[in-house]
PDB file of C-alpha atoms in Angstrom:
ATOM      1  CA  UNK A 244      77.904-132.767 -33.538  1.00 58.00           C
ATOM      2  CA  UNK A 245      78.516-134.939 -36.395  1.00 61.00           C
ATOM      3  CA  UNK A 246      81.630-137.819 -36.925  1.00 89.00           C
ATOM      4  CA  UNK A 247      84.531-137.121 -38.810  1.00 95.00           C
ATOM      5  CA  UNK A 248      87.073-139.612 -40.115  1.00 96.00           C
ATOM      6  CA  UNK A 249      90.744-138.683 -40.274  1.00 97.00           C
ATOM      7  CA  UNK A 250      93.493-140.674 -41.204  1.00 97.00           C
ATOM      8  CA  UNK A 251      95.901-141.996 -38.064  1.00 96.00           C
ATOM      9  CA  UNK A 252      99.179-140.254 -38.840  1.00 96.00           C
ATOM     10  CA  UNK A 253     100.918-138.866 -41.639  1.00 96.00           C
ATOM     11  CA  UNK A 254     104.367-138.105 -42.350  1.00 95.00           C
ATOM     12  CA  UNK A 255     106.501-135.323 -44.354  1.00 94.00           C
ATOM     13  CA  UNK A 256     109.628-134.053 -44.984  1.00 95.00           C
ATOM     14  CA  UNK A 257     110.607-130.405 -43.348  1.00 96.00           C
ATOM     15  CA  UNK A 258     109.670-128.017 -45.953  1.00 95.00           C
ATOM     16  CA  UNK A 259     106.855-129.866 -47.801  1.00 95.00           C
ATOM     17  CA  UNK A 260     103.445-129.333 -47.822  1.00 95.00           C
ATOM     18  CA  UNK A 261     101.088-131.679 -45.989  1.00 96.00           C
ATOM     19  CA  UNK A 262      97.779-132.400 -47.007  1.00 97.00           C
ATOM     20  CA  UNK A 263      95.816-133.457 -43.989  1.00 98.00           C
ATOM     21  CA  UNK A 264      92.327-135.139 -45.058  1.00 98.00           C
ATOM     22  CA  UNK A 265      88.310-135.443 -42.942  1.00 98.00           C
ATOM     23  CA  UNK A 266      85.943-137.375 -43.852  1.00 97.00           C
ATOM     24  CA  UNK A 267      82.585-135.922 -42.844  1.00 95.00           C
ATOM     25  CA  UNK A 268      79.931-137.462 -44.585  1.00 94.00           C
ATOM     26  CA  UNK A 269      76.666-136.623 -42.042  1.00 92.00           C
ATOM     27  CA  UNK A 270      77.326-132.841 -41.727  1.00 92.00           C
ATOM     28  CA  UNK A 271      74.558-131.029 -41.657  1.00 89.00           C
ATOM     29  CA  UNK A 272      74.192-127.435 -43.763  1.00 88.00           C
ATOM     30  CA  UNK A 273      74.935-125.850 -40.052  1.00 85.00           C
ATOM     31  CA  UNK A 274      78.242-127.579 -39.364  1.00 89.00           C
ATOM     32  CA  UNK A 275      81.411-125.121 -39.537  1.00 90.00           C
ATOM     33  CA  UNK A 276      84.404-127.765 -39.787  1.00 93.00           C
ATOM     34  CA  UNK A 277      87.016-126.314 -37.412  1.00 93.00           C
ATOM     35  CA  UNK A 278      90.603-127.501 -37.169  1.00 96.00           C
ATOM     36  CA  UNK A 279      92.896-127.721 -33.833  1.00 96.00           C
ATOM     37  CA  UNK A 280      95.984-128.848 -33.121  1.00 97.00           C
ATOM     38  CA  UNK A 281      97.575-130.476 -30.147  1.00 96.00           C
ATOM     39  CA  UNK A 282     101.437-130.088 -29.894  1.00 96.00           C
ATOM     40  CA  UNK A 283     103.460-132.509 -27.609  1.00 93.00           C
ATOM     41  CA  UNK A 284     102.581-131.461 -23.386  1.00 91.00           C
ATOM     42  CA  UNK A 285     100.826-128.719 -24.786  1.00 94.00           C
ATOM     43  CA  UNK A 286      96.569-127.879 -24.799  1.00 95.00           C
ATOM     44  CA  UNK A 287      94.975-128.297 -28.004  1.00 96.00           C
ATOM     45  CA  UNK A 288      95.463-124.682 -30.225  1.00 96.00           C
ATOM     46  CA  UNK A 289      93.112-123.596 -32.827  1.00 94.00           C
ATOM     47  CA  UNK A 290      94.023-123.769 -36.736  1.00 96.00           C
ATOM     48  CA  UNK A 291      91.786-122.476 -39.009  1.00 94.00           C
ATOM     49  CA  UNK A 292      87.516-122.996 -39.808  1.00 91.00           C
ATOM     50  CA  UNK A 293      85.014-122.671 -42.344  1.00 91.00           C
ATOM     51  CA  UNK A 294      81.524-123.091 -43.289  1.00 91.00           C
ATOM     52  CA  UNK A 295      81.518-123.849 -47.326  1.00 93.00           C
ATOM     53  CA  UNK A 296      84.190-121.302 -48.937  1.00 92.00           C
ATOM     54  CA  UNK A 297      87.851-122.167 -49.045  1.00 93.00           C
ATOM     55  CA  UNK A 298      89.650-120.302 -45.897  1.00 93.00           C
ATOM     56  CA  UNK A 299      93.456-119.248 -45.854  1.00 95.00           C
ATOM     57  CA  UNK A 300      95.541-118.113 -42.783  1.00 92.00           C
ATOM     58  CA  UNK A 301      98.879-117.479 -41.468  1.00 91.00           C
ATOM     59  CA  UNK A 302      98.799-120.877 -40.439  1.00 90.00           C
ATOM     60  CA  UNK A 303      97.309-123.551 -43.236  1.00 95.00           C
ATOM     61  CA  UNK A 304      94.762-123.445 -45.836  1.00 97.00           C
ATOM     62  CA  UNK A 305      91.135-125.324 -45.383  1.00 97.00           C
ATOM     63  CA  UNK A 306      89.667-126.915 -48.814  1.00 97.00           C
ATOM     64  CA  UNK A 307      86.334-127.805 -48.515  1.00 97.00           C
ATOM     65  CA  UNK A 308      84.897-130.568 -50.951  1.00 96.00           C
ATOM     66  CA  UNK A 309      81.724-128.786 -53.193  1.00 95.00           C
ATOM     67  CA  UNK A 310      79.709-130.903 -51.259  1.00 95.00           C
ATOM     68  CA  UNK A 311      81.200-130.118 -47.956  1.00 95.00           C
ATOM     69  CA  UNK A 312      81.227-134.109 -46.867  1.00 96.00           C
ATOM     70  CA  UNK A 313      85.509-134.147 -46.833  1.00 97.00           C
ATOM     71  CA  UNK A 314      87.834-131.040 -46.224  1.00 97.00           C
ATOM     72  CA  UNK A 315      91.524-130.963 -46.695  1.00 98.00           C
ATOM     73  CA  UNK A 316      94.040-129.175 -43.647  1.00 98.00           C
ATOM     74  CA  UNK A 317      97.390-127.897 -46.189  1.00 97.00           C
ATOM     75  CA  UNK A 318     100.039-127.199 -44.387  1.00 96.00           C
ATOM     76  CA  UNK A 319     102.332-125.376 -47.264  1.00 93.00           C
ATOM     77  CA  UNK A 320     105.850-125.834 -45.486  1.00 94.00           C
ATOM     78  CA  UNK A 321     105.891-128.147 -43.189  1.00 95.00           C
ATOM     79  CA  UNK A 322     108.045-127.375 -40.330  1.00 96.00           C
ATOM     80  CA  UNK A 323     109.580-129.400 -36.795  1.00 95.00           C
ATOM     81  CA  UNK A 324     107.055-127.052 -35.012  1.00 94.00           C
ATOM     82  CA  UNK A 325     104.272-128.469 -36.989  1.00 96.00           C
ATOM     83  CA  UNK A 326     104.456-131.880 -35.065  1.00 97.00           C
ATOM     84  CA  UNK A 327     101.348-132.631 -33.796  1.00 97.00           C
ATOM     85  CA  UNK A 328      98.057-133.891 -33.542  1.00 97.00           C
ATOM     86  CA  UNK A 329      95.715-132.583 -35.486  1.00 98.00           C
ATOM     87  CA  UNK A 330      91.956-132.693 -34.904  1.00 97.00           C
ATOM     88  CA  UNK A 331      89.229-131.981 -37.808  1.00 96.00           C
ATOM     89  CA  UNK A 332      85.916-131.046 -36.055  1.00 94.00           C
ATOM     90  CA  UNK A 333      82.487-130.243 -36.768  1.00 91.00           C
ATOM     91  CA  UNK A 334      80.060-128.066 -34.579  1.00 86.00           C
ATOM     92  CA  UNK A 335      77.106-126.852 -35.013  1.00 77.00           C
ATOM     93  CA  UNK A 336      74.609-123.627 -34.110  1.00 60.00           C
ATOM     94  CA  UNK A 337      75.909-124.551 -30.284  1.00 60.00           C
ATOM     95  CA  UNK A 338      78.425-122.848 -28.511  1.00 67.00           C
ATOM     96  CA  UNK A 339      79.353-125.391 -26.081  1.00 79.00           C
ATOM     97  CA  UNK A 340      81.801-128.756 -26.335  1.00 86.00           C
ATOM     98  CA  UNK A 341      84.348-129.555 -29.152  1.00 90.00           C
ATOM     99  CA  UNK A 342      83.926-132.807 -29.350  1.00 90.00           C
ATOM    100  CA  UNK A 343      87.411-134.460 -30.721  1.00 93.00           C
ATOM    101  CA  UNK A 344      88.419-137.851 -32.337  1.00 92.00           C
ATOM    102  CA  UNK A 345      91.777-139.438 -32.324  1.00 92.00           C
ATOM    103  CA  UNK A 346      93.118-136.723 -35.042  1.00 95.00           C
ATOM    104  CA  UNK A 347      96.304-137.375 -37.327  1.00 97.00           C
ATOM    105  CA  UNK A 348      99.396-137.571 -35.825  1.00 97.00           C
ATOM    106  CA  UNK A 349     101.541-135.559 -38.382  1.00 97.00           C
ATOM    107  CA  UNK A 350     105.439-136.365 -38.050  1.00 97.00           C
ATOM    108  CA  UNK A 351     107.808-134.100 -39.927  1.00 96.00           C
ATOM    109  CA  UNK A 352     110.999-135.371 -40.443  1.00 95.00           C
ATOM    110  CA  UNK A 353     114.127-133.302 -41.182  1.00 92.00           C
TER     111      UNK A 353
ATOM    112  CA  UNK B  60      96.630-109.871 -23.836  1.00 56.00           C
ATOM    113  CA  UNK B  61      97.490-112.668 -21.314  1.00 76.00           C
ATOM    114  CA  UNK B  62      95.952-116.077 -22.889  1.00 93.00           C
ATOM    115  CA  UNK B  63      94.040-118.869 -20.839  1.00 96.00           C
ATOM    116  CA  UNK B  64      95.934-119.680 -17.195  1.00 97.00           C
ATOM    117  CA  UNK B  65      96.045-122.687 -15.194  1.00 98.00           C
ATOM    118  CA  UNK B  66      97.130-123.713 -12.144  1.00 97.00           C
ATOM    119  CA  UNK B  67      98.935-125.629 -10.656  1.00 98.00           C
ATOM    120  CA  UNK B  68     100.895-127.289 -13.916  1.00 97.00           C
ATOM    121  CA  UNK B  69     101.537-130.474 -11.865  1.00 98.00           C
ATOM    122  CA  UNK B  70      99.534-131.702  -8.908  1.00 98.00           C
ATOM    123  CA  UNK B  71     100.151-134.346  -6.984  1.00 98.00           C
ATOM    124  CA  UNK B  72      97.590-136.065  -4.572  1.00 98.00           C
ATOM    125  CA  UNK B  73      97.118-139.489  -2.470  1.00 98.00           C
ATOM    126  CA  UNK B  74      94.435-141.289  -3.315  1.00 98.00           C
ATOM    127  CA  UNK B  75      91.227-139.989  -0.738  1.00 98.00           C
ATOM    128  CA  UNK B  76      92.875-136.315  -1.132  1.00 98.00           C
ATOM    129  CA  UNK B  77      90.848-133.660  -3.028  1.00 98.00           C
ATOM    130  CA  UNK B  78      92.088-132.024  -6.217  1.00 98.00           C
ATOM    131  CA  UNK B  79      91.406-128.461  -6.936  1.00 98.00           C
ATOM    132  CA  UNK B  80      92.361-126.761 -10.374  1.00 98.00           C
ATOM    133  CA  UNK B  81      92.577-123.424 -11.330  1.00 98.00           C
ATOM    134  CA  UNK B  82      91.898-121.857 -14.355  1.00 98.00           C
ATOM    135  CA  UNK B  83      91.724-118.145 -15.749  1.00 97.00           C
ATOM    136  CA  UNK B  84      89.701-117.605 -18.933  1.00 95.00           C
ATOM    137  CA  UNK B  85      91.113-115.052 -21.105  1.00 94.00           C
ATOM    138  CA  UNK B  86      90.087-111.261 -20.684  1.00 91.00           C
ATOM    139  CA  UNK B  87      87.194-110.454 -21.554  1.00 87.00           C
ATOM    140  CA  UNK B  88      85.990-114.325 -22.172  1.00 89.00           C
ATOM    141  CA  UNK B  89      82.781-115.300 -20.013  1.00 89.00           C
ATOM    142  CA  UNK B  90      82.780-118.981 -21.258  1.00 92.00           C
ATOM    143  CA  UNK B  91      85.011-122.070 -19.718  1.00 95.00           C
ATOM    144  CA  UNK B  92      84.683-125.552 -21.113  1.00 96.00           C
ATOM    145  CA  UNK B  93      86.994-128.098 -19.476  1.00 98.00           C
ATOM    146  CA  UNK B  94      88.352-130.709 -20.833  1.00 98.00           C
ATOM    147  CA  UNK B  95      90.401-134.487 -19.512  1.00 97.00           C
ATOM    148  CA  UNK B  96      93.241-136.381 -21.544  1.00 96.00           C
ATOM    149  CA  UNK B  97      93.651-139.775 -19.706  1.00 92.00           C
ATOM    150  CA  UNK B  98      96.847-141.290 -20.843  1.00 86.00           C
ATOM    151  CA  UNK B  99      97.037-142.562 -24.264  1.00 82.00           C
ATOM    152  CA  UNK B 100      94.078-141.292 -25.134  1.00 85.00           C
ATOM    153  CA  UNK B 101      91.923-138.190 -27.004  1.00 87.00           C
ATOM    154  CA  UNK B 102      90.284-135.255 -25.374  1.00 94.00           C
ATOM    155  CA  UNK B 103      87.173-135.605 -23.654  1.00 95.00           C
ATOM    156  CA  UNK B 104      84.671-132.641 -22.688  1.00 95.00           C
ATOM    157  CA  UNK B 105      83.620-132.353 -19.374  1.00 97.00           C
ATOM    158  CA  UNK B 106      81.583-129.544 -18.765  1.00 96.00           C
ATOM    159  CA  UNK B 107      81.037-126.009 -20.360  1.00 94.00           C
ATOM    160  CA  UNK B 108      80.057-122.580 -18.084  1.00 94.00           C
ATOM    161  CA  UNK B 109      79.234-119.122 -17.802  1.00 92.00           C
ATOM    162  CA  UNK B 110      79.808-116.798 -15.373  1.00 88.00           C
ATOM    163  CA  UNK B 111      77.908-118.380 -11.935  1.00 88.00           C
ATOM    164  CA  UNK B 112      76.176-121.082 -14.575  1.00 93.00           C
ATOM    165  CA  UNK B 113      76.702-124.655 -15.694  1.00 95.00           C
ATOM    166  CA  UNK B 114      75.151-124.580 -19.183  1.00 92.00           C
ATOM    167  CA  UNK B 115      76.087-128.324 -19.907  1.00 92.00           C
ATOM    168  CA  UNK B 116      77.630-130.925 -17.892  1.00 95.00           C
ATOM    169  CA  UNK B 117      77.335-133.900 -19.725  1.00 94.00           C
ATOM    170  CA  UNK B 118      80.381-135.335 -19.626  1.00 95.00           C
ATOM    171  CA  UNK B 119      80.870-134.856 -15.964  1.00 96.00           C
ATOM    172  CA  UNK B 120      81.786-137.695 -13.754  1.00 95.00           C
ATOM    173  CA  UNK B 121      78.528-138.246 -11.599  1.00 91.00           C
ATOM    174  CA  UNK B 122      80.248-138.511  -8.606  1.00 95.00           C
ATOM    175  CA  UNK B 123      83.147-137.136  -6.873  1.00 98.00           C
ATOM    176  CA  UNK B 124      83.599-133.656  -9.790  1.00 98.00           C
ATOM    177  CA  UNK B 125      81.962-130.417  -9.622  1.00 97.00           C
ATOM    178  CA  UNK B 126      82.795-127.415 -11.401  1.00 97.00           C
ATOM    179  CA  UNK B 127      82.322-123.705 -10.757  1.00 96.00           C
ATOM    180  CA  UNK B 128      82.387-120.316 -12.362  1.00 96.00           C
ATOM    181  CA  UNK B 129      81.936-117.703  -9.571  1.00 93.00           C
ATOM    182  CA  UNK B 130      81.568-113.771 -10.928  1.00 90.00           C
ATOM    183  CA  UNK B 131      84.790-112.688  -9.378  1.00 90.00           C
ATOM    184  CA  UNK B 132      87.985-115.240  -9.660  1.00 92.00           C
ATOM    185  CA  UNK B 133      88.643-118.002 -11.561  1.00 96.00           C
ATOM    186  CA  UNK B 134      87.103-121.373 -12.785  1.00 97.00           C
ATOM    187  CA  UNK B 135      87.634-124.109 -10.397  1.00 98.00           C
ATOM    188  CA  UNK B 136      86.957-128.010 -11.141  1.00 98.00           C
ATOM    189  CA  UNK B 137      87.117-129.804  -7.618  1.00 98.00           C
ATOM    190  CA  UNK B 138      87.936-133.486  -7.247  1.00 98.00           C
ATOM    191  CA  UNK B 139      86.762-135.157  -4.331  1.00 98.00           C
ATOM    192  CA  UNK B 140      88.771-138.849  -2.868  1.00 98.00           C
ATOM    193  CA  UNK B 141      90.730-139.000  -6.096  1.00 98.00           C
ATOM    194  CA  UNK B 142      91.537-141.957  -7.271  1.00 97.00           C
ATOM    195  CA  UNK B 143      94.386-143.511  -9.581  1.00 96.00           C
ATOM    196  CA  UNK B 144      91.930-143.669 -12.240  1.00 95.00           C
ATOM    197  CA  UNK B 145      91.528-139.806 -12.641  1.00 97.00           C
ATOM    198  CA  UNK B 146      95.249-139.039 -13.108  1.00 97.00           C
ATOM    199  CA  UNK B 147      95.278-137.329 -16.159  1.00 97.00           C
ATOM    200  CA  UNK B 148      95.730-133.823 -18.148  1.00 97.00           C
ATOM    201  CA  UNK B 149      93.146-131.502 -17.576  1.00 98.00           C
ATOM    202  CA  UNK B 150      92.424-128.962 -19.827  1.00 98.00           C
ATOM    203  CA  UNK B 151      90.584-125.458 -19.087  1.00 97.00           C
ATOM    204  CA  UNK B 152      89.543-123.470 -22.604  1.00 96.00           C
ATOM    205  CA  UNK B 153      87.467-120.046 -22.578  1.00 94.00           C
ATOM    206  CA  UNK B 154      85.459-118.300 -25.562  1.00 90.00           C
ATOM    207  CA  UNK B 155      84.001-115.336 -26.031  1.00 84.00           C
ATOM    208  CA  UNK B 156      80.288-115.004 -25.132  1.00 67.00           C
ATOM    209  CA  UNK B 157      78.967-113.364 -28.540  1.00 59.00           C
ATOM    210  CA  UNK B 158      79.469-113.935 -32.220  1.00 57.00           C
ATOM    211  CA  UNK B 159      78.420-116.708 -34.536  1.00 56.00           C
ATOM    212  CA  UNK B 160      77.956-120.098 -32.717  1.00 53.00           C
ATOM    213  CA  UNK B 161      79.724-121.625 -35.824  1.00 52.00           C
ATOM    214  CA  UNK B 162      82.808-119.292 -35.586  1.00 62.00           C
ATOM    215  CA  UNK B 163      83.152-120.187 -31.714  1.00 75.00           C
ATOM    216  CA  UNK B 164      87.238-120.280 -31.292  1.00 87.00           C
ATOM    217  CA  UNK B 165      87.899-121.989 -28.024  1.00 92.00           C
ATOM    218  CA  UNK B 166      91.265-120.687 -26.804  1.00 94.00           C
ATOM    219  CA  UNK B 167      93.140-123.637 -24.724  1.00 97.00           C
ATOM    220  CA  UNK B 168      95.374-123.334 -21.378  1.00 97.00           C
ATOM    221  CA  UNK B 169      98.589-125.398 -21.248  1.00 96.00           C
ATOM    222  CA  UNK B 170      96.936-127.505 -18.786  1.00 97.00           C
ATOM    223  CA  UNK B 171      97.219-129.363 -15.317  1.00 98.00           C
ATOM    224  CA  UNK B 172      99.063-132.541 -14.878  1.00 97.00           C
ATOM    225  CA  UNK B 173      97.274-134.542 -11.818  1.00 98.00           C
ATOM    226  CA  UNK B 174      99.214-137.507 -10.349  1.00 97.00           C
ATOM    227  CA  UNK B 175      97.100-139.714  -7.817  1.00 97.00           C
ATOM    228  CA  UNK B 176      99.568-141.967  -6.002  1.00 96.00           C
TER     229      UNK B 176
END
């Protein structure tokens, strides 16, 4: 799987949006870029994916640069909950191993 | 729909003691990867399986750590003569066996916390 680059942490205020960045410059025209999360004592939780097309969910948006080398997580409101470490990942045609960096550390403050 | 279970949450062992952890995929899920978070630091894979198969077990300790799937029960990774060094979080995740590779969502259990005195 390829390397992504993400920023080491990034703080908001409760209630603002967040705008997580990944740097993926090597993926290949295979990679999805998948996002997880990893809240304090808890196992890592799955956020949102996508291959080329901008992908909304209950839980953030995922903005994919035209030529799919960065990708931004949003987080619209940005709540206590949302504390966590957050993991952009790319995998290819496998099934098998996530394979995950140091992620941002997002910090919401009140 | 009960998610992924592990078990115990907390395990303690003396060093030379073996460590065996539990985990339950998700219904209906035939694939376990597990993972290890050594203090301070990220995630690392460990090994991936299917029912009675170890598709890849790359990163796998050579010695001392086996993993198994059996067709009835659950996933089991088995430490032999722990030492400090392998205290750690130890995370199970299962998947679905069909779909697009791409779309893969690996579903995550809360994890065991191993202590080696």
């Amino acid at each position: 799987d390829a390397k992504t680059t993400q920023p080491n942490s990034m703080e908001s205020n409760e209630e603002e949006p967040v705008h997580l960045p990944c740097n993926h410059s090597t993926i290949s025209g295979t990679d999805y870029i998948h996002w997880y999360r990893q809240l304090p004592s808890q196992g890592p939780e799955y956020v949102i994916h996508g291959l080329t097309s901008n992908v909304n969910n209950r839980m953030a948006s995922l903005a994919i640069a035209e030529d799919r080398k960065s990708s931004t997580l949003i987080l619209h409101r940005a709540t206590l909950r949302d504390a966590a470490v957050y993991y952009c990942i790319l995998r290819d045609s496998s099934w098998g191993k996530l394979q995950f960096g140091a992620g941002t550390q997002v910090v919401v403050t009140p | 729909n009960a998610g992924v279970m592990q078990n115990p949450r907390h395990l303690v062992r003396r060093r030379g003691q073996e460590a065996r952890l539990r985990c339950s995929p998700m219904k209906g899920h035939s694939h376990v990867y597990w993972y290890r978070q050594l203090p301070e630091e990220g995630l690392k894979f460990m090994v991936y399986l299917q029912k009675e198969n170890i598709i890849d077990e790359s990163g796998m300790p050579k010695e001392r750590f086996s993993a198994e799937f059996p067709k009835e029960g659950p996933s089991i990774l088995r430490i032999q003569q722990v030492v400090r060094g392998d205290s750690a979080a130890y995370f199970c995740a299962s998947s679905q066996g069909y779909g697009s590779r791409g779309n893969n969502e690996q579903f995550f259990g809360p994890g065991t916390r191993l202590t080696v005195l």
